[in-house]
């Protein structure tokens, strides 16, 4: 198994991409700590499924966008999982889509707070742990929107572009201590978030995709598995 004996934290892992990452990691022998903020029953289901695979798993009710709460979770995970954190997956995210001229300050602040600040919070919290270990992989979920922009998503695009810059900088600052940092920038993935989009938006995105189909959360999870494992031991500061 690719992650046997390792411990990972995955934020926002009760549903969607985060859920698939947690379960795939568990299948590969990784102990998983997940955070959630509203989806208590789905989070409990992820924990039960992971435990059934023979690994340690626990869910933490925590706002990833809260700096102190993120640091508290990291300390709790260290206590609960034997003093190591090998993998950090920053997955928590929301959307508040609207055109720039209609966007309120609150809509801007909410998305930057949840999407970008949460990635900073947990990266900041696990960095000293991984530096002491002289090993670790930090993976943050960005988006193609963070690379190309998208009408109606100025806040979301800015947050996802910020994540890319955060990971590239983290890679340069922590690389000498054996800590890697990379971003995954998915395209159009079938999740609860994208299912609410109008049909014409679905068709527009599909027309831009060479494979002419949407991606699946488990396909993103497989990329996260690669970046979490020793298969990518010399890959850092990259965006996939």
Tab-separated table of N, CA and C in Angstrom, residues 9 11 62 64 66-78 84-85 87-88 90 117-133 138 166 170 174 179:
chain	number	residue	atom	x	y	z
A	9	UNK	N	-4.322	14.703	7.350
A	9	UNK	CA	-5.456	15.573	7.671
A	9	UNK	C	-6.058	16.035	6.358
A	11	UNK	N	-9.156	18.580	5.122
A	11	UNK	CA	-10.204	19.508	5.528
A	11	UNK	C	-11.409	19.398	4.587
A	62	UNK	N	-14.742	21.561	13.097
A	62	UNK	CA	-13.830	22.703	13.152
A	62	UNK	C	-14.006	23.586	11.925
A	64	UNK	N	-12.243	25.500	9.369
A	64	UNK	CA	-10.878	25.553	8.827
A	64	UNK	C	-10.410	26.985	8.608
A	66	UNK	N	-10.768	29.386	10.667
A	66	UNK	CA	-10.425	29.960	11.960
A	66	UNK	C	-8.989	29.571	12.300
A	67	UNK	N	-8.112	30.548	12.411
A	67	UNK	CA	-6.684	30.297	12.623
A	67	UNK	C	-6.429	29.470	13.880
A	68	UNK	N	-6.995	29.890	14.993
A	68	UNK	CA	-6.769	29.182	16.252
A	68	UNK	C	-7.374	27.781	16.217
A	69	UNK	N	-8.550	27.654	15.612
A	69	UNK	CA	-9.201	26.342	15.530
A	69	UNK	C	-8.372	25.369	14.704
A	70	UNK	N	-7.767	25.851	13.626
A	70	UNK	CA	-6.932	24.989	12.789
A	70	UNK	C	-5.730	24.476	13.576
A	71	UNK	N	-5.097	25.356	14.331
A	71	UNK	CA	-3.948	24.941	15.128
A	71	UNK	C	-4.364	23.963	16.230
A	72	UNK	N	-5.555	24.165	16.780
A	72	UNK	CA	-6.052	23.243	17.797
A	72	UNK	C	-6.273	21.857	17.217
A	73	UNK	N	-6.848	21.788	16.020
A	73	UNK	CA	-7.076	20.496	15.375
A	73	UNK	C	-5.748	19.773	15.145
A	74	UNK	N	-4.756	20.490	14.667
A	74	UNK	CA	-3.458	19.860	14.416
A	74	UNK	C	-2.884	19.278	15.708
A	75	UNK	N	-2.983	20.009	16.799
A	75	UNK	CA	-2.483	19.485	18.075
A	75	UNK	C	-3.284	18.281	18.539
A	76	UNK	N	-4.597	18.297	18.310
A	76	UNK	CA	-5.430	17.153	18.672
A	76	UNK	C	-5.073	15.921	17.845
A	77	UNK	N	-4.823	16.141	16.565
A	77	UNK	CA	-4.452	15.018	15.689
A	77	UNK	C	-3.115	14.423	16.136
A	78	UNK	N	-2.177	15.270	16.495
A	78	UNK	CA	-0.894	14.767	16.980
A	78	UNK	C	-1.087	13.876	18.212
A	84	UNK	N	2.526	12.120	14.668
A	84	UNK	CA	3.005	12.412	13.318
A	84	UNK	C	1.869	12.919	12.452
A	85	UNK	N	2.214	13.808	11.541
A	85	UNK	CA	1.315	14.202	10.453
A	85	UNK	C	2.144	14.182	9.185
A	87	UNK	N	0.752	13.998	5.883
A	87	UNK	CA	0.080	14.560	4.702
A	87	UNK	C	-0.954	15.580	5.160
A	88	UNK	N	-0.977	16.724	4.521
A	88	UNK	CA	-1.995	17.741	4.772
A	88	UNK	C	-2.699	18.054	3.463
A	90	UNK	N	-5.482	20.473	1.969
A	90	UNK	CA	-6.350	21.642	2.136
A	90	UNK	C	-7.447	21.600	1.071
A	117	UNK	N	-7.772	31.457	3.264
A	117	UNK	CA	-7.270	31.566	4.633
A	117	UNK	C	-7.191	30.196	5.303
A	118	UNK	N	-8.143	29.313	4.988
A	118	UNK	CA	-8.109	27.971	5.584
A	118	UNK	C	-6.852	27.220	5.157
A	119	UNK	N	-6.457	27.377	3.891
A	119	UNK	CA	-5.237	26.718	3.404
A	119	UNK	C	-4.013	27.282	4.116
A	120	UNK	N	-3.986	28.593	4.331
A	120	UNK	CA	-2.886	29.197	5.091
A	120	UNK	C	-2.875	28.675	6.524
A	121	UNK	N	-4.060	28.648	7.139
A	121	UNK	CA	-4.144	28.241	8.548
A	121	UNK	C	-3.546	26.856	8.781
A	122	UNK	N	-3.971	25.889	7.993
A	122	UNK	CA	-3.521	24.517	8.213
A	122	UNK	C	-2.078	24.312	7.739
A	123	UNK	N	-1.695	25.005	6.675
A	123	UNK	CA	-0.297	24.932	6.244
A	123	UNK	C	0.602	25.490	7.335
A	124	UNK	N	0.215	26.602	7.901
A	124	UNK	CA	0.968	27.229	8.987
A	124	UNK	C	1.059	26.299	10.196
A	125	UNK	N	-0.033	25.577	10.474
A	125	UNK	CA	-0.081	24.719	11.659
A	125	UNK	C	0.744	23.446	11.507
A	126	UNK	N	0.760	22.866	10.298
A	126	UNK	CA	1.487	21.594	10.123
A	126	UNK	C	2.950	21.799	9.747
A	127	UNK	N	3.306	22.977	9.274
A	127	UNK	CA	4.683	23.205	8.811
A	127	UNK	C	5.729	22.879	9.873
A	128	UNK	N	5.595	23.357	11.123
A	128	UNK	CA	6.614	23.023	12.121
A	128	UNK	C	6.705	21.530	12.400
A	129	UNK	N	5.557	20.854	12.365
A	129	UNK	CA	5.525	19.401	12.602
A	129	UNK	C	6.309	18.680	11.512
A	130	UNK	N	6.019	19.015	10.268
A	130	UNK	CA	6.678	18.346	9.149
A	130	UNK	C	8.162	18.707	9.072
A	131	UNK	N	8.498	19.933	9.425
A	131	UNK	CA	9.904	20.337	9.409
A	131	UNK	C	10.704	19.547	10.443
A	132	UNK	N	10.105	19.319	11.619
A	132	UNK	CA	10.788	18.508	12.631
A	132	UNK	C	10.959	17.069	12.160
A	133	UNK	N	9.960	16.570	11.456
A	133	UNK	CA	10.025	15.205	10.924
A	133	UNK	C	10.982	15.092	9.755
A	138	UNK	N	2.239	18.560	1.537
A	138	UNK	CA	1.098	19.463	1.658
A	138	UNK	C	0.464	19.601	0.281
A	166	UNK	N	0.496	30.285	-2.753
A	166	UNK	CA	0.821	29.815	-1.407
A	166	UNK	C	1.617	28.515	-1.460
A	170	UNK	N	5.423	27.965	-0.282
A	170	UNK	CA	5.658	26.973	0.762
A	170	UNK	C	6.707	25.963	0.317
A	174	UNK	N	10.055	25.412	2.593
A	174	UNK	CA	10.162	24.195	3.394
A	174	UNK	C	10.903	23.055	2.707
A	179	UNK	N	10.030	18.845	3.062
A	179	UNK	CA	8.579	19.034	2.976
A	179	UNK	C	8.211	19.504	1.579
